[in-house]
Amino acid sequence: MSLNPRITHWQDKRVWLIGAGHGIGAALARRLQSAGAALALSGRNPQALEAIASARCVVLPFDATDAAAWQHACDTLSTRWGNIDLIILLAGDYQALRAWELTPDVARRLTDINLMAPFYAVAACVPQLMRQKSGGIALVASVAGAGGMPNALVYGATKAAVNHLAQTLYLDLAPHGIGVWVINPGFVKTRLTAGNDFAMPALISPEQAADEIIAGFARGDFDIHFPKRFTRWIKLAALLPYRCWFYLMHKVTGL
Ligand SMILES: NC(=O)c1ccc[n+]([C@@H]2O[C@H](COP(=O)([O-])OP(=O)(O)OC[C@H]3O[C@@H](n4cnc5c(N)ncnc54)[C@H](OP(=O)(O)O)[C@@H]3O)[C@@H](O)[C@H]2O)c1
């Protein structure tokens, strides 16, 4: 039995994408739009959202690191739509960092968008989902959260925390009929990874990522991870003793 309701038909589903202006979010918005979903698109840059939005889309620009803006956006959308069927939080940021490069400012900036934003999303949106007694929330994490990795100093920690958060949300919300998903991509070719100066293993396009996400929703997975040829190995390696994991990370990254 699947852990979540299987979503196989998107026609008229009311889906709110946060982080829809670029990268995986933009590709997913295009795919869901073609499948007939009614979309609300959020991100900081209204022009990027308008460029993707069809006539029936709601464009709701806001900064996801602002808790009050989350509440305002959620209230606006629920007033307009009534119920929200699915909230997908994709907004995130990455900066390669080694231990000796960390500053409080960069730690705060990455934590605000990658971890505080999901908390603000939960605080603003879960009461609405509970009132509806339907719908669900999907948080985008990363396989970089599976274990410590060179260069993922803050990013990896925030994404590990998002996986933990999603599990706890699932335990609380699934008994109320509310879906909770965590999405763990491997490497996807977007501006987030554009600065990587190494050959990214199993790199996929944003469109392939969007297709994987849609396939994961159709299966009713809780953990939608892809591409499996990469993420399965990472998940398996994370089960090994720390000695093996540390050895593999040094060996594979050369760092
Ligand atoms: N690319 C990968 O290899 C990869 C791998 C694993 C996980 N992920 C995760 O996938 C998600 C999407 O990443 P991506 O690769 O598609 O990156 P991207 O192309 O840089 O897109 C990030 C999106 O987040 C939005 N965003 C950033 N900060 C925001 C803020 N403060 N408020 C509102 N929106 C904000 C951006 O729009 P604006 O700049 O217009 O606000 C943009 O639409 C992220 O959570 C990322 O960590 C990516």
PDB file of C-alpha atoms and ligand atoms in Angstrom:
ATOM      1  CA  MET A   1       0.000   0.000   0.000  1.00  0.00           C
ATOM      2  CA  SER A   2       1.327   3.442  -0.857  1.00  0.00           C
ATOM      3  CA  LEU A   3       2.162   5.873   1.940  1.00  0.00           C
ATOM      4  CA  ASN A   4       0.369   8.783   0.298  1.00  0.00           C
ATOM      5  CA  PRO A   5      -2.696   9.182  -1.893  1.00  0.00           C
ATOM      6  CA  ARG A   6      -1.675   8.498  -5.516  1.00  0.00           C
ATOM      7  CA  ILE A   7      -2.011  11.602  -7.671  1.00  0.00           C
ATOM      8  CA  THR A   8      -2.525  10.456 -11.243  1.00  0.00           C
ATOM      9  CA  HIS A   9      -4.904  13.113 -12.575  1.00  0.00           C
ATOM     10  CA  TRP A  10      -3.919  16.768 -12.396  1.00  0.00           C
ATOM     11  CA  GLN A  11      -6.891  18.288 -14.233  1.00  0.00           C
ATOM     12  CA  ASP A  12      -8.180  21.213 -12.105  1.00  0.00           C
ATOM     13  CA  LYS A  13      -6.010  20.203  -9.107  1.00  0.00           C
ATOM     14  CA  ARG A  14      -5.166  23.384  -7.222  1.00  0.00           C
ATOM     15  CA  VAL A  15      -1.397  23.285  -6.815  1.00  0.00           C
ATOM     16  CA  TRP A  16       0.752  25.993  -5.200  1.00  0.00           C
ATOM     17  CA  LEU A  17       4.413  25.952  -6.234  1.00  0.00           C
ATOM     18  CA  ILE A  18       6.827  28.050  -4.196  1.00  0.00           C
ATOM     19  CA  GLY A  19      10.106  28.492  -6.073  1.00  0.00           C
ATOM     20  CA  ALA A  20       8.415  28.271  -9.467  1.00  0.00           C
ATOM     21  CA  GLY A  21      10.342  30.949 -11.341  1.00  0.00           C
ATOM     22  CA  HIS A  22      13.433  28.936 -12.251  1.00  0.00           C
ATOM     23  CA  GLY A  23      14.956  25.485 -12.409  1.00  0.00           C
ATOM     24  CA  ILE A  24      13.013  22.437 -11.218  1.00  0.00           C
ATOM     25  CA  GLY A  25      10.050  24.544 -10.066  1.00  0.00           C
ATOM     26  CA  ALA A  26       9.658  26.204 -13.481  1.00  0.00           C
ATOM     27  CA  ALA A  27       9.846  22.828 -15.281  1.00  0.00           C
ATOM     28  CA  LEU A  28       7.303  21.328 -12.897  1.00  0.00           C
ATOM     29  CA  ALA A  29       4.998  24.329 -13.346  1.00  0.00           C
ATOM     30  CA  ARG A  30       5.096  23.845 -17.134  1.00  0.00           C
ATOM     31  CA  ARG A  31       4.387  20.103 -16.868  1.00  0.00           C
ATOM     32  CA  LEU A  32       1.499  20.542 -14.406  1.00  0.00           C
ATOM     33  CA  GLN A  33       0.050  23.392 -16.445  1.00  0.00           C
ATOM     34  CA  SER A  34      -0.007  21.110 -19.524  1.00  0.00           C
ATOM     35  CA  ALA A  35      -1.667  18.396 -17.428  1.00  0.00           C
ATOM     36  CA  GLY A  36      -4.519  20.786 -16.622  1.00  0.00           C
ATOM     37  CA  ALA A  37      -3.700  21.766 -13.044  1.00  0.00           C
ATOM     38  CA  ALA A  38      -4.769  25.149 -11.687  1.00  0.00           C
ATOM     39  CA  LEU A  39      -1.523  26.668 -10.435  1.00  0.00           C
ATOM     40  CA  ALA A  40      -0.417  29.358  -8.038  1.00  0.00           C
ATOM     41  CA  LEU A  41       3.195  30.370  -8.641  1.00  0.00           C
ATOM     42  CA  SER A  42       5.440  31.949  -6.016  1.00  0.00           C
ATOM     43  CA  GLY A  43       9.018  33.144  -5.817  1.00  0.00           C
ATOM     44  CA  ARG A  44      10.685  36.504  -5.297  1.00  0.00           C
ATOM     45  CA  ASN A  45      10.821  37.589  -8.942  1.00  0.00           C
ATOM     46  CA  PRO A  46       7.374  38.430 -10.383  1.00  0.00           C
ATOM     47  CA  GLN A  47       8.713  38.683 -13.967  1.00  0.00           C
ATOM     48  CA  ALA A  48      10.051  35.118 -13.839  1.00  0.00           C
ATOM     49  CA  LEU A  49       6.665  33.879 -12.584  1.00  0.00           C
ATOM     50  CA  GLU A  50       4.683  35.871 -15.175  1.00  0.00           C
ATOM     51  CA  ALA A  51       6.855  34.376 -17.925  1.00  0.00           C
ATOM     52  CA  ILE A  52       5.645  30.880 -16.959  1.00  0.00           C
ATOM     53  CA  ALA A  53       2.070  31.625 -15.913  1.00  0.00           C
ATOM     54  CA  SER A  54      -0.898  30.857 -18.169  1.00  0.00           C
ATOM     55  CA  ALA A  55      -4.014  33.025 -17.969  1.00  0.00           C
ATOM     56  CA  ARG A  56      -5.606  30.873 -15.233  1.00  0.00           C
ATOM     57  CA  CYS A  57      -2.510  30.920 -12.956  1.00  0.00           C
ATOM     58  CA  VAL A  58      -2.425  32.935  -9.756  1.00  0.00           C
ATOM     59  CA  VAL A  59       0.908  34.755  -9.453  1.00  0.00           C
ATOM     60  CA  LEU A  60       1.798  35.345  -5.812  1.00  0.00           C
ATOM     61  CA  PRO A  61       5.322  36.713  -5.470  1.00  0.00           C
ATOM     62  CA  PHE A  62       6.807  36.772  -1.970  1.00  0.00           C
ATOM     63  CA  ASP A  63      10.026  36.081  -0.090  1.00  0.00           C
ATOM     64  CA  ALA A  64       9.831  32.624   1.486  1.00  0.00           C
ATOM     65  CA  THR A  65      12.188  33.682   4.292  1.00  0.00           C
ATOM     66  CA  ASP A  66       9.455  36.031   5.586  1.00  0.00           C
ATOM     67  CA  ALA A  67       7.042  34.257   7.969  1.00  0.00           C
ATOM     68  CA  ALA A  68       4.368  36.991   7.749  1.00  0.00           C
ATOM     69  CA  ALA A  69       4.505  36.865   3.938  1.00  0.00           C
ATOM     70  CA  TRP A  70       3.796  33.103   4.084  1.00  0.00           C
ATOM     71  CA  GLN A  71       0.698  33.700   6.173  1.00  0.00           C
ATOM     72  CA  HIS A  72      -0.495  36.462   3.877  1.00  0.00           C
ATOM     73  CA  ALA A  73       0.080  34.368   0.725  1.00  0.00           C
ATOM     74  CA  CYS A  74      -1.664  31.307   2.197  1.00  0.00           C
ATOM     75  CA  ASP A  75      -4.659  33.398   3.344  1.00  0.00           C
ATOM     76  CA  THR A  76      -4.884  35.106  -0.068  1.00  0.00           C
ATOM     77  CA  LEU A  77      -4.831  31.792  -1.906  1.00  0.00           C
ATOM     78  CA  SER A  78      -7.317  30.008   0.333  1.00  0.00           C
ATOM     79  CA  THR A  79      -9.720  32.957   0.024  1.00  0.00           C
ATOM     80  CA  ARG A  80      -9.390  32.793  -3.763  1.00  0.00           C
ATOM     81  CA  TRP A  81      -9.474  29.005  -4.206  1.00  0.00           C
ATOM     82  CA  GLY A  82     -11.266  27.691  -1.132  1.00  0.00           C
ATOM     83  CA  ASN A  83      -9.191  24.540  -0.727  1.00  0.00           C
ATOM     84  CA  ILE A  84      -5.561  24.059  -1.735  1.00  0.00           C
ATOM     85  CA  ASP A  85      -4.929  20.524  -3.020  1.00  0.00           C
ATOM     86  CA  LEU A  86      -1.142  20.469  -2.976  1.00  0.00           C
ATOM     87  CA  ILE A  87       1.627  22.783  -1.777  1.00  0.00           C
ATOM     88  CA  ILE A  88       5.109  22.103  -3.198  1.00  0.00           C
ATOM     89  CA  LEU A  89       7.954  24.026  -1.598  1.00  0.00           C
ATOM     90  CA  LEU A  90      10.921  24.112  -3.968  1.00  0.00           C
ATOM     91  CA  ALA A  91      12.574  27.410  -3.000  1.00  0.00           C
ATOM     92  CA  GLY A  92      16.136  26.778  -1.907  1.00  0.00           C
ATOM     93  CA  ASP A  93      19.716  27.895  -2.267  1.00  0.00           C
ATOM     94  CA  TYR A  94      23.160  26.310  -2.291  1.00  0.00           C
ATOM     95  CA  GLN A  95      26.672  27.533  -1.752  1.00  0.00           C
ATOM     96  CA  ALA A  96      29.705  25.260  -1.736  1.00  0.00           C
ATOM     97  CA  LEU A  97      31.430  25.664   1.631  1.00  0.00           C
ATOM     98  CA  ARG A  98      34.311  23.962   3.356  1.00  0.00           C
ATOM     99  CA  ALA A  99      34.581  24.069   7.153  1.00  0.00           C
ATOM    100  CA  TRP A 100      37.137  26.908   7.141  1.00  0.00           C
ATOM    101  CA  GLU A 101      34.954  29.118   4.897  1.00  0.00           C
ATOM    102  CA  LEU A 102      31.859  29.353   7.116  1.00  0.00           C
ATOM    103  CA  THR A 103      30.610  32.734   8.295  1.00  0.00           C
ATOM    104  CA  PRO A 104      27.525  33.393  10.441  1.00  0.00           C
ATOM    105  CA  ASP A 105      25.949  35.408   7.621  1.00  0.00           C
ATOM    106  CA  VAL A 106      26.134  32.628   5.031  1.00  0.00           C
ATOM    107  CA  ALA A 107      24.963  30.070   7.608  1.00  0.00           C
ATOM    108  CA  ARG A 108      21.936  32.258   8.358  1.00  0.00           C
ATOM    109  CA  ARG A 109      21.157  32.980   4.694  1.00  0.00           C
ATOM    110  CA  LEU A 110      21.135  29.315   3.655  1.00  0.00           C
ATOM    111  CA  THR A 111      19.333  28.182   6.799  1.00  0.00           C
ATOM    112  CA  ASP A 112      16.654  30.866   6.343  1.00  0.00           C
ATOM    113  CA  ILE A 113      15.656  29.680   2.879  1.00  0.00           C
ATOM    114  CA  ASN A 114      16.346  25.928   3.148  1.00  0.00           C
ATOM    115  CA  LEU A 115      15.046  25.259   6.653  1.00  0.00           C
ATOM    116  CA  MET A 116      13.238  28.241   8.179  1.00  0.00           C
ATOM    117  CA  ALA A 117      11.102  28.621   5.013  1.00  0.00           C
ATOM    118  CA  PRO A 118       9.756  25.040   5.372  1.00  0.00           C
ATOM    119  CA  PHE A 119       8.959  25.768   9.037  1.00  0.00           C
ATOM    120  CA  TYR A 120       7.155  28.981   8.047  1.00  0.00           C
ATOM    121  CA  ALA A 121       5.298  27.041   5.343  1.00  0.00           C
ATOM    122  CA  VAL A 122       4.109  24.512   7.911  1.00  0.00           C
ATOM    123  CA  ALA A 123       3.099  27.223  10.381  1.00  0.00           C
ATOM    124  CA  ALA A 124       1.106  29.113   7.742  1.00  0.00           C
ATOM    125  CA  CYS A 125      -0.366  26.243   5.696  1.00  0.00           C
ATOM    126  CA  VAL A 126      -0.972  23.243   7.956  1.00  0.00           C
ATOM    127  CA  PRO A 127      -3.862  24.925   9.842  1.00  0.00           C
ATOM    128  CA  GLN A 128      -5.494  25.521   6.428  1.00  0.00           C
ATOM    129  CA  LEU A 129      -4.955  21.858   5.398  1.00  0.00           C
ATOM    130  CA  MET A 130      -6.361  20.712   8.770  1.00  0.00           C
ATOM    131  CA  ARG A 131      -9.475  22.864   8.256  1.00  0.00           C
ATOM    132  CA  GLN A 132      -9.922  21.390   4.791  1.00  0.00           C
ATOM    133  CA  LYS A 133      -9.257  17.823   6.041  1.00  0.00           C
ATOM    134  CA  SER A 134      -7.633  17.248   2.640  1.00  0.00           C
ATOM    135  CA  GLY A 135      -4.687  18.205   0.470  1.00  0.00           C
ATOM    136  CA  GLY A 136      -1.030  17.939   1.290  1.00  0.00           C
ATOM    137  CA  ILE A 137       2.420  19.453   1.415  1.00  0.00           C
ATOM    138  CA  ALA A 138       5.627  18.390  -0.355  1.00  0.00           C
ATOM    139  CA  LEU A 139       9.037  19.645   0.773  1.00  0.00           C
ATOM    140  CA  VAL A 140      12.027  19.561  -1.560  1.00  0.00           C
ATOM    141  CA  ALA A 141      15.164  18.404   0.257  1.00  0.00           C
ATOM    142  CA  SER A 142      18.200  16.754  -1.429  1.00  0.00           C
ATOM    143  CA  VAL A 143      20.209  13.534  -1.298  1.00  0.00           C
ATOM    144  CA  ALA A 144      22.931  15.837   0.024  1.00  0.00           C
ATOM    145  CA  GLY A 145      21.036  15.396   3.311  1.00  0.00           C
ATOM    146  CA  ALA A 146      21.731  11.642   3.397  1.00  0.00           C
ATOM    147  CA  GLY A 147      25.081  12.086   5.161  1.00  0.00           C
ATOM    148  CA  GLY A 148      28.004  14.486   5.576  1.00  0.00           C
ATOM    149  CA  MET A 149      29.559  15.494   2.235  1.00  0.00           C
ATOM    150  CA  PRO A 150      32.423  17.853   1.415  1.00  0.00           C
ATOM    151  CA  ASN A 151      31.152  21.266   0.253  1.00  0.00           C
ATOM    152  CA  ALA A 152      27.663  20.684   1.682  1.00  0.00           C
ATOM    153  CA  LEU A 153      28.482  22.240   5.045  1.00  0.00           C
ATOM    154  CA  VAL A 154      25.266  24.228   5.607  1.00  0.00           C
ATOM    155  CA  TYR A 155      23.232  22.942   2.658  1.00  0.00           C
ATOM    156  CA  GLY A 156      23.508  19.274   3.663  1.00  0.00           C
ATOM    157  CA  ALA A 157      22.588  19.991   7.264  1.00  0.00           C
ATOM    158  CA  THR A 158      19.476  21.941   6.246  1.00  0.00           C
ATOM    159  CA  LYS A 159      18.384  19.221   3.803  1.00  0.00           C
ATOM    160  CA  ALA A 160      18.901  16.466   6.403  1.00  0.00           C
ATOM    161  CA  ALA A 161      16.700  18.530   8.721  1.00  0.00           C
ATOM    162  CA  VAL A 162      14.016  18.873   6.017  1.00  0.00           C
ATOM    163  CA  ASN A 163      13.917  15.060   5.682  1.00  0.00           C
ATOM    164  CA  HIS A 164      13.481  14.796   9.443  1.00  0.00           C
ATOM    165  CA  LEU A 165      10.801  17.495   9.410  1.00  0.00           C
ATOM    166  CA  ALA A 166       8.887  15.712   6.635  1.00  0.00           C
ATOM    167  CA  GLN A 167       8.904  12.406   8.563  1.00  0.00           C
ATOM    168  CA  THR A 168       7.523  14.110  11.667  1.00  0.00           C
ATOM    169  CA  LEU A 169       4.908  15.943   9.613  1.00  0.00           C
ATOM    170  CA  TYR A 170       3.886  12.636   8.040  1.00  0.00           C
ATOM    171  CA  LEU A 171       3.335  11.051  11.451  1.00  0.00           C
ATOM    172  CA  ASP A 172       1.185  14.004  12.547  1.00  0.00           C
ATOM    173  CA  LEU A 173      -0.756  14.646   9.353  1.00  0.00           C
ATOM    174  CA  ALA A 174      -1.276  11.328   7.545  1.00  0.00           C
ATOM    175  CA  PRO A 175      -3.800  10.155  10.198  1.00  0.00           C
ATOM    176  CA  HIS A 176      -5.812  13.301   9.328  1.00  0.00           C
ATOM    177  CA  GLY A 177      -5.891  12.398   5.630  1.00  0.00           C
ATOM    178  CA  ILE A 178      -3.271  15.014   4.700  1.00  0.00           C
ATOM    179  CA  GLY A 179      -0.460  13.997   2.331  1.00  0.00           C
ATOM    180  CA  VAL A 180       3.184  14.693   3.165  1.00  0.00           C
ATOM    181  CA  TRP A 181       5.991  14.131   0.660  1.00  0.00           C
ATOM    182  CA  VAL A 182       9.728  14.706   0.752  1.00  0.00           C
ATOM    183  CA  ILE A 183      11.475  15.101  -2.595  1.00  0.00           C
ATOM    184  CA  ASN A 184      15.174  14.200  -2.714  1.00  0.00           C
ATOM    185  CA  PRO A 185      16.771  14.999  -6.074  1.00  0.00           C
ATOM    186  CA  GLY A 186      20.318  14.106  -7.069  1.00  0.00           C
ATOM    187  CA  PHE A 187      22.143  16.523  -9.400  1.00  0.00           C
ATOM    188  CA  VAL A 188      19.879  18.631 -11.631  1.00  0.00           C
ATOM    189  CA  LYS A 189      21.216  21.126 -14.178  1.00  0.00           C
ATOM    190  CA  THR A 190      19.918  24.468 -12.846  1.00  0.00           C
ATOM    191  CA  ARG A 191      21.469  27.757 -11.732  1.00  0.00           C
ATOM    192  CA  LEU A 192      21.824  26.169  -8.262  1.00  0.00           C
ATOM    193  CA  THR A 193      24.439  23.721  -9.575  1.00  0.00           C
ATOM    194  CA  ALA A 194      25.839  26.022 -12.298  1.00  0.00           C
ATOM    195  CA  GLY A 195      28.858  26.895 -10.156  1.00  0.00           C
ATOM    196  CA  ASN A 196      29.910  23.269  -9.578  1.00  0.00           C
ATOM    197  CA  ASP A 197      33.369  22.775 -11.070  1.00  0.00           C
ATOM    198  CA  PHE A 198      33.251  18.959 -11.173  1.00  0.00           C
ATOM    199  CA  ALA A 199      31.502  16.415 -13.383  1.00  0.00           C
ATOM    200  CA  MET A 200      28.183  15.900 -11.596  1.00  0.00           C
ATOM    201  CA  PRO A 201      27.278  12.189 -11.558  1.00  0.00           C
ATOM    202  CA  ALA A 202      23.929  11.194 -13.085  1.00  0.00           C
ATOM    203  CA  LEU A 203      23.121  14.839 -13.889  1.00  0.00           C
ATOM    204  CA  ILE A 204      19.557  15.288 -15.211  1.00  0.00           C
ATOM    205  CA  SER A 205      17.614  18.194 -16.703  1.00  0.00           C
ATOM    206  CA  PRO A 206      14.919  20.131 -14.804  1.00  0.00           C
ATOM    207  CA  GLU A 207      12.336  18.564 -17.147  1.00  0.00           C
ATOM    208  CA  GLN A 208      13.521  15.050 -16.221  1.00  0.00           C
ATOM    209  CA  ALA A 209      13.343  16.070 -12.562  1.00  0.00           C
ATOM    210  CA  ALA A 210       9.770  17.315 -13.061  1.00  0.00           C
ATOM    211  CA  ASP A 211       8.807  13.996 -14.699  1.00  0.00           C
ATOM    212  CA  GLU A 212      10.360  12.060 -11.797  1.00  0.00           C
ATOM    213  CA  ILE A 213       8.395  14.151  -9.292  1.00  0.00           C
ATOM    214  CA  ILE A 214       5.133  13.592 -11.161  1.00  0.00           C
ATOM    215  CA  ALA A 215       5.870   9.838 -11.347  1.00  0.00           C
ATOM    216  CA  GLY A 216       6.565   9.802  -7.579  1.00  0.00           C
ATOM    217  CA  PHE A 217       3.208  11.478  -6.877  1.00  0.00           C
ATOM    218  CA  ALA A 218       1.515   8.906  -9.135  1.00  0.00           C
ATOM    219  CA  ARG A 219       3.082   6.036  -7.125  1.00  0.00           C
ATOM    220  CA  GLY A 220       2.047   7.607  -3.825  1.00  0.00           C
ATOM    221  CA  ASP A 221       5.652   7.573  -2.566  1.00  0.00           C
ATOM    222  CA  PHE A 222       6.551   9.395   0.636  1.00  0.00           C
ATOM    223  CA  ASP A 223      10.208   9.843  -0.393  1.00  0.00           C
ATOM    224  CA  ILE A 224      10.414  10.810  -4.069  1.00  0.00           C
ATOM    225  CA  HIS A 225      14.108  10.413  -4.880  1.00  0.00           C
ATOM    226  CA  PHE A 226      15.781  10.437  -8.269  1.00  0.00           C
ATOM    227  CA  PRO A 227      17.570   9.573 -10.444  1.00  0.00           C
ATOM    228  CA  LYS A 228      17.468   6.149  -8.784  1.00  0.00           C
ATOM    229  CA  ARG A 229      20.747   5.073 -10.433  1.00  0.00           C
ATOM    230  CA  PHE A 230      22.415   7.699  -8.209  1.00  0.00           C
ATOM    231  CA  THR A 231      20.164   8.146  -5.175  1.00  0.00           C
ATOM    232  CA  ARG A 232      19.925   4.383  -4.419  1.00  0.00           C
ATOM    233  CA  TRP A 233      23.717   4.212  -4.090  1.00  0.00           C
ATOM    234  CA  ILE A 234      23.843   7.231  -1.818  1.00  0.00           C
ATOM    235  CA  LYS A 235      21.056   5.870   0.377  1.00  0.00           C
ATOM    236  CA  LEU A 236      22.776   2.480   0.561  1.00  0.00           C
ATOM    237  CA  ALA A 237      26.159   4.047   1.387  1.00  0.00           C
ATOM    238  CA  ALA A 238      24.510   6.061   4.181  1.00  0.00           C
ATOM    239  CA  LEU A 239      23.655   2.754   5.910  1.00  0.00           C
ATOM    240  CA  LEU A 240      27.339   1.764   6.104  1.00  0.00           C
ATOM    241  CA  PRO A 241      29.513   2.351   9.192  1.00  0.00           C
ATOM    242  CA  TYR A 242      30.906   5.894   9.366  1.00  0.00           C
ATOM    243  CA  ARG A 243      34.424   4.611   8.551  1.00  0.00           C
ATOM    244  CA  CYS A 244      33.145   3.371   5.150  1.00  0.00           C
ATOM    245  CA  TRP A 245      31.050   6.476   4.460  1.00  0.00           C
ATOM    246  CA  PHE A 246      33.976   8.839   5.198  1.00  0.00           C
ATOM    247  CA  TYR A 247      36.284   6.720   3.025  1.00  0.00           C
ATOM    248  CA  LEU A 248      33.794   6.731   0.137  1.00  0.00           C
ATOM    249  CA  MET A 249      33.169  10.490   0.340  1.00  0.00           C
ATOM    250  CA  HIS A 250      36.921  11.271   0.242  1.00  0.00           C
ATOM    251  CA  LYS A 251      37.463   8.775  -2.539  1.00  0.00           C
ATOM    252  CA  VAL A 252      34.553   9.869  -4.741  1.00  0.00           C
ATOM    253  CA  THR A 253      34.951  13.642  -4.327  1.00  0.00           C
ATOM    254  CA  GLY A 254      38.741  13.777  -4.042  1.00  0.00           C
ATOM    255  CA  LEU A 255      38.230  16.299  -1.191  1.00  0.00           C
TER     256      LEU A 255
HETATM  257  N1  LIG B   1      19.658  21.452  -8.745  1.00  0.00           N
HETATM  258  C1  LIG B   1      19.993  20.401  -8.022  1.00  0.00           C
HETATM  259  O1  LIG B   1      20.924  19.636  -8.366  1.00  0.00           O
HETATM  260  C2  LIG B   1      19.236  20.076  -6.764  1.00  0.00           C
HETATM  261  C3  LIG B   1      19.553  18.866  -6.117  1.00  0.00           C
HETATM  262  C4  LIG B   1      18.884  18.545  -4.943  1.00  0.00           C
HETATM  263  C5  LIG B   1      17.921  19.408  -4.448  1.00  0.00           C
HETATM  264  N2  LIG B   1      17.644  20.576  -5.088  1.00  0.00           N
HETATM  265  C6  LIG B   1      16.644  21.445  -4.489  1.00  0.00           C
HETATM  266  O2  LIG B   1      15.632  21.712  -5.434  1.00  0.00           O
HETATM  267  C7  LIG B   1      15.026  22.986  -5.140  1.00  0.00           C
HETATM  268  C8  LIG B   1      14.968  23.809  -6.418  1.00  0.00           C
HETATM  269  O3  LIG B   1      16.322  24.063  -6.813  1.00  0.00           O
HETATM  270  P1  LIG B   1      16.750  24.384  -8.320  1.00  0.00           P
HETATM  271  O4  LIG B   1      17.898  23.530  -8.617  1.00  0.00           O
HETATM  272  O5  LIG B   1      15.576  24.405  -9.197  1.00  0.00           O
HETATM  273  O6  LIG B   1      17.339  25.850  -8.088  1.00  0.00           O
HETATM  274  P2  LIG B   1      17.019  27.259  -8.792  1.00  0.00           P
HETATM  275  O7  LIG B   1      16.963  27.087 -10.263  1.00  0.00           O
HETATM  276  O8  LIG B   1      18.003  28.212  -8.228  1.00  0.00           O
HETATM  277  O9  LIG B   1      15.568  27.594  -8.264  1.00  0.00           O
HETATM  278  C9  LIG B   1      15.362  27.963  -6.939  1.00  0.00           C
HETATM  279  C10 LIG B   1      13.996  28.602  -6.851  1.00  0.00           C
HETATM  280  O10 LIG B   1      13.796  29.064  -5.519  1.00  0.00           O
HETATM  281  C11 LIG B   1      13.322  30.406  -5.562  1.00  0.00           C
HETATM  282  N3  LIG B   1      13.769  31.091  -4.359  1.00  0.00           N
HETATM  283  C12 LIG B   1      15.028  31.191  -3.884  1.00  0.00           C
HETATM  284  N4  LIG B   1      15.052  31.923  -2.770  1.00  0.00           N
HETATM  285  C13 LIG B   1      13.778  32.296  -2.535  1.00  0.00           C
HETATM  286  C14 LIG B   1      13.153  33.068  -1.528  1.00  0.00           C
HETATM  287  N5  LIG B   1      13.850  33.632  -0.525  1.00  0.00           N
HETATM  288  N6  LIG B   1      11.822  33.241  -1.582  1.00  0.00           N
HETATM  289  C15 LIG B   1      11.093  32.687  -2.593  1.00  0.00           C
HETATM  290  N7  LIG B   1      11.620  31.945  -3.570  1.00  0.00           N
HETATM  291  C16 LIG B   1      12.953  31.754  -3.544  1.00  0.00           C
HETATM  292  C17 LIG B   1      13.924  30.986  -6.823  1.00  0.00           C
HETATM  293  O11 LIG B   1      13.194  32.063  -7.360  1.00  0.00           O
HETATM  294  P3  LIG B   1      13.579  33.620  -7.141  1.00  0.00           P
HETATM  295  O12 LIG B   1      15.088  33.704  -7.197  1.00  0.00           O
HETATM  296  O13 LIG B   1      12.889  34.330  -8.252  1.00  0.00           O
HETATM  297  O14 LIG B   1      13.036  33.959  -5.810  1.00  0.00           O
HETATM  298  C18 LIG B   1      13.855  29.801  -7.776  1.00  0.00           C
HETATM  299  O15 LIG B   1      12.605  29.730  -8.417  1.00  0.00           O
HETATM  300  C19 LIG B   1      15.876  23.607  -4.033  1.00  0.00           C
HETATM  301  O16 LIG B   1      15.241  23.390  -2.798  1.00  0.00           O
HETATM  302  C20 LIG B   1      17.173  22.815  -4.102  1.00  0.00           C
HETATM  303  O17 LIG B   1      17.854  22.787  -2.868  1.00  0.00           O
HETATM  304  C21 LIG B   1      18.277  20.926  -6.238  1.00  0.00           C
END
